[in-house]
Amino acid sequence: MHKYLLPVALLYTGLITWLSLGKIIIPGNIAVQGSDKIGHLLAYFVFTIIWFLFFFYSERQKRRFFESLWISSLAGFLYGILMEFCQAIFTDYRSPDWYDFIANTSGIILSVCVLSVLQKKLVKKRRY
């Protein structure tokens, strides 16, 4: 499992990049108000957890729990900011949105809470 953590993290990061910068057309123009923000929250929740798993369980990294949590959270936060700036700079069909940034950050905070609650189980699993 450990050897797949980096490719999974990179693929997921690529997916977020594509979703953030790509011109995505939804057939029928179906939109539920606020669903975009829920998508941002979930995307960065998963982003932070995947990168945490890489930093914490990777044979090459061997980082402590809170160090892994801090690095993955900071990476998610900075990446979210980067994607909002890239939308403004590289696209004419997307624009940065502070509410997206808030949703991204909320997803990161939620993942930190979940991982902190699961800390003992995650540390125990690492020992085996």
PDB file of C-alpha atoms in Angstrom:
ATOM      1  CA  MET A   1       0.000   0.000   0.000  1.00  0.00           C
ATOM      2  CA  HIS A   2       2.789   2.424   0.901  1.00  0.00           C
ATOM      3  CA  LYS A   3       4.294   2.402  -2.578  1.00  0.00           C
ATOM      4  CA  TYR A   4       1.011   3.676  -4.047  1.00  0.00           C
ATOM      5  CA  LEU A   5       0.623   6.678  -1.748  1.00  0.00           C
ATOM      6  CA  LEU A   6       2.673   9.136  -3.807  1.00  0.00           C
ATOM      7  CA  PRO A   7       1.106   8.254  -7.191  1.00  0.00           C
ATOM      8  CA  VAL A   8      -2.393   8.466  -5.680  1.00  0.00           C
ATOM      9  CA  ALA A   9      -1.608  11.846  -4.077  1.00  0.00           C
ATOM     10  CA  LEU A  10      -0.173  13.202  -7.324  1.00  0.00           C
ATOM     11  CA  LEU A  11      -3.083  11.910  -9.409  1.00  0.00           C
ATOM     12  CA  TYR A  12      -5.596  13.439  -7.004  1.00  0.00           C
ATOM     13  CA  THR A  13      -3.719  16.745  -7.060  1.00  0.00           C
ATOM     14  CA  GLY A  14      -3.819  16.616 -10.860  1.00  0.00           C
ATOM     15  CA  LEU A  15      -7.549  15.975 -10.747  1.00  0.00           C
ATOM     16  CA  ILE A  16      -8.114  19.015  -8.546  1.00  0.00           C
ATOM     17  CA  THR A  17      -5.957  21.073 -10.900  1.00  0.00           C
ATOM     18  CA  TRP A  18      -8.001  19.932 -13.898  1.00  0.00           C
ATOM     19  CA  LEU A  19     -11.300  20.590 -12.100  1.00  0.00           C
ATOM     20  CA  SER A  20     -10.074  24.007 -10.951  1.00  0.00           C
ATOM     21  CA  LEU A  21      -8.716  25.207 -14.282  1.00  0.00           C
ATOM     22  CA  GLY A  22     -10.592  23.183 -16.891  1.00  0.00           C
ATOM     23  CA  LYS A  23     -13.608  24.377 -18.764  1.00  0.00           C
ATOM     24  CA  ILE A  24     -16.226  21.971 -17.480  1.00  0.00           C
ATOM     25  CA  ILE A  25     -19.669  22.009 -19.011  1.00  0.00           C
ATOM     26  CA  ILE A  26     -22.487  20.374 -17.087  1.00  0.00           C
ATOM     27  CA  PRO A  27     -25.219  19.050 -19.415  1.00  0.00           C
ATOM     28  CA  GLY A  28     -28.601  20.630 -18.856  1.00  0.00           C
ATOM     29  CA  ASN A  29     -27.022  23.407 -16.792  1.00  0.00           C
ATOM     30  CA  ILE A  30     -28.131  21.718 -13.555  1.00  0.00           C
ATOM     31  CA  ALA A  31     -26.964  23.682 -10.534  1.00  0.00           C
ATOM     32  CA  VAL A  32     -27.871  23.434  -6.887  1.00  0.00           C
ATOM     33  CA  GLN A  33     -27.059  26.598  -4.995  1.00  0.00           C
ATOM     34  CA  GLY A  34     -24.050  26.003  -2.748  1.00  0.00           C
ATOM     35  CA  SER A  35     -23.171  22.611  -4.255  1.00  0.00           C
ATOM     36  CA  ASP A  36     -19.989  24.123  -5.674  1.00  0.00           C
ATOM     37  CA  LYS A  37     -18.857  25.024  -2.154  1.00  0.00           C
ATOM     38  CA  ILE A  38     -19.655  21.523  -0.875  1.00  0.00           C
ATOM     39  CA  GLY A  39     -17.532  20.187  -3.727  1.00  0.00           C
ATOM     40  CA  HIS A  40     -14.650  22.431  -2.689  1.00  0.00           C
ATOM     41  CA  LEU A  41     -14.979  21.345   0.944  1.00  0.00           C
ATOM     42  CA  LEU A  42     -14.981  17.650   0.016  1.00  0.00           C
ATOM     43  CA  ALA A  43     -12.151  18.010  -2.500  1.00  0.00           C
ATOM     44  CA  TYR A  44      -9.809  19.632   0.015  1.00  0.00           C
ATOM     45  CA  PHE A  45     -10.930  17.298   2.807  1.00  0.00           C
ATOM     46  CA  VAL A  46      -9.802  14.349   0.666  1.00  0.00           C
ATOM     47  CA  PHE A  47      -6.700  16.235  -0.562  1.00  0.00           C
ATOM     48  CA  THR A  48      -5.482  16.778   2.992  1.00  0.00           C
ATOM     49  CA  ILE A  49      -6.160  13.196   4.051  1.00  0.00           C
ATOM     50  CA  ILE A  50      -4.393  11.692   1.016  1.00  0.00           C
ATOM     51  CA  TRP A  51      -1.313  13.851   1.491  1.00  0.00           C
ATOM     52  CA  PHE A  52      -1.365  13.161   5.248  1.00  0.00           C
ATOM     53  CA  LEU A  53      -1.335   9.420   4.519  1.00  0.00           C
ATOM     54  CA  PHE A  54       1.626   9.899   2.201  1.00  0.00           C
ATOM     55  CA  PHE A  55       3.652  11.912   4.702  1.00  0.00           C
ATOM     56  CA  PHE A  56       2.759   9.717   7.674  1.00  0.00           C
ATOM     57  CA  TYR A  57       2.932   6.212   6.166  1.00  0.00           C
ATOM     58  CA  SER A  58       5.516   6.609   3.422  1.00  0.00           C
ATOM     59  CA  GLU A  59       8.698   4.641   4.030  1.00  0.00           C
ATOM     60  CA  ARG A  60      10.733   7.544   2.643  1.00  0.00           C
ATOM     61  CA  GLN A  61       9.075  10.269   4.719  1.00  0.00           C
ATOM     62  CA  LYS A  62       8.806   8.714   8.223  1.00  0.00           C
ATOM     63  CA  ARG A  63       7.268  11.817   9.729  1.00  0.00           C
ATOM     64  CA  ARG A  64       5.484  12.141  13.060  1.00  0.00           C
ATOM     65  CA  PHE A  65       1.705  12.402  13.230  1.00  0.00           C
ATOM     66  CA  PHE A  66       1.435  16.141  13.888  1.00  0.00           C
ATOM     67  CA  GLU A  67       4.251  16.972  11.494  1.00  0.00           C
ATOM     68  CA  SER A  68       2.431  15.032   8.745  1.00  0.00           C
ATOM     69  CA  LEU A  69      -0.820  16.740   9.686  1.00  0.00           C
ATOM     70  CA  TRP A  70       0.765  20.186   9.626  1.00  0.00           C
ATOM     71  CA  ILE A  71       2.521  19.683   6.276  1.00  0.00           C
ATOM     72  CA  SER A  72      -0.536  18.225   4.539  1.00  0.00           C
ATOM     73  CA  SER A  73      -2.776  20.996   5.909  1.00  0.00           C
ATOM     74  CA  LEU A  74      -0.376  23.735   4.888  1.00  0.00           C
ATOM     75  CA  ALA A  75       0.038  22.135   1.445  1.00  0.00           C
ATOM     76  CA  GLY A  76      -3.738  22.053   0.982  1.00  0.00           C
ATOM     77  CA  PHE A  77      -4.105  25.644   2.129  1.00  0.00           C
ATOM     78  CA  LEU A  78      -1.362  26.954  -0.172  1.00  0.00           C
ATOM     79  CA  TYR A  79      -2.554  24.809  -3.069  1.00  0.00           C
ATOM     80  CA  GLY A  80      -6.079  26.194  -2.677  1.00  0.00           C
ATOM     81  CA  ILE A  81      -4.724  29.737  -2.832  1.00  0.00           C
ATOM     82  CA  LEU A  82      -2.601  28.823  -5.856  1.00  0.00           C
ATOM     83  CA  MET A  83      -5.597  27.396  -7.720  1.00  0.00           C
ATOM     84  CA  GLU A  84      -7.654  30.537  -7.069  1.00  0.00           C
ATOM     85  CA  PHE A  85      -4.825  32.736  -8.406  1.00  0.00           C
ATOM     86  CA  CYS A  86      -4.334  30.436 -11.411  1.00  0.00           C
ATOM     87  CA  GLN A  87      -8.016  30.765 -12.248  1.00  0.00           C
ATOM     88  CA  ALA A  88      -7.578  34.539 -12.461  1.00  0.00           C
ATOM     89  CA  ILE A  89      -4.319  34.426 -14.385  1.00  0.00           C
ATOM     90  CA  PHE A  90      -4.681  31.492 -16.779  1.00  0.00           C
ATOM     91  CA  THR A  91      -8.393  31.340 -17.585  1.00  0.00           C
ATOM     92  CA  ASP A  92     -10.986  33.751 -18.906  1.00  0.00           C
ATOM     93  CA  TYR A  93     -13.891  31.471 -17.968  1.00  0.00           C
ATOM     94  CA  ARG A  94     -13.100  31.110 -14.258  1.00  0.00           C
ATOM     95  CA  SER A  95     -12.620  33.685 -11.551  1.00  0.00           C
ATOM     96  CA  PRO A  96     -11.236  33.513  -8.025  1.00  0.00           C
ATOM     97  CA  ASP A  97     -13.839  33.377  -5.287  1.00  0.00           C
ATOM     98  CA  TRP A  98     -13.262  34.016  -1.589  1.00  0.00           C
ATOM     99  CA  TYR A  99     -16.118  31.647  -0.770  1.00  0.00           C
ATOM    100  CA  ASP A 100     -14.247  28.874  -2.614  1.00  0.00           C
ATOM    101  CA  PHE A 101     -11.210  29.665  -0.485  1.00  0.00           C
ATOM    102  CA  ILE A 102     -13.340  29.478   2.669  1.00  0.00           C
ATOM    103  CA  ALA A 103     -14.839  26.160   1.539  1.00  0.00           C
ATOM    104  CA  ASN A 104     -11.359  24.772   0.765  1.00  0.00           C
ATOM    105  CA  THR A 105     -10.105  25.826   4.184  1.00  0.00           C
ATOM    106  CA  SER A 106     -13.187  24.343   5.860  1.00  0.00           C
ATOM    107  CA  GLY A 107     -12.448  21.000   4.200  1.00  0.00           C
ATOM    108  CA  ILE A 108      -8.880  21.142   5.475  1.00  0.00           C
ATOM    109  CA  ILE A 109     -10.026  21.971   9.010  1.00  0.00           C
ATOM    110  CA  LEU A 110     -12.567  19.148   8.914  1.00  0.00           C
ATOM    111  CA  SER A 111      -9.888  16.673   7.818  1.00  0.00           C
ATOM    112  CA  VAL A 112      -7.603  17.829  10.645  1.00  0.00           C
ATOM    113  CA  CYS A 113     -10.440  17.209  13.118  1.00  0.00           C
ATOM    114  CA  VAL A 114     -11.180  13.742  11.728  1.00  0.00           C
ATOM    115  CA  LEU A 115      -7.511  12.737  11.603  1.00  0.00           C
ATOM    116  CA  SER A 116      -6.952  14.041  15.145  1.00  0.00           C
ATOM    117  CA  VAL A 117      -9.854  11.938  16.430  1.00  0.00           C
ATOM    118  CA  LEU A 118      -8.366   8.906  14.650  1.00  0.00           C
ATOM    119  CA  GLN A 119      -4.809   9.631  15.783  1.00  0.00           C
ATOM    120  CA  LYS A 120      -4.393   6.640  18.127  1.00  0.00           C
ATOM    121  CA  LYS A 121      -5.696   4.182  15.519  1.00  0.00           C
ATOM    122  CA  LEU A 122      -3.523   5.656  12.775  1.00  0.00           C
ATOM    123  CA  VAL A 123      -0.392   5.598  14.936  1.00  0.00           C
ATOM    124  CA  LYS A 124      -1.110   2.013  16.035  1.00  0.00           C
ATOM    125  CA  LYS A 125      -1.575   0.920  12.406  1.00  0.00           C
ATOM    126  CA  ARG A 126       1.764   2.494  11.491  1.00  0.00           C
ATOM    127  CA  ARG A 127       3.595   0.295  13.987  1.00  0.00           C
ATOM    128  CA  TYR A 128       2.582  -2.904  12.217  1.00  0.00           C
TER     129      TYR A 128
END
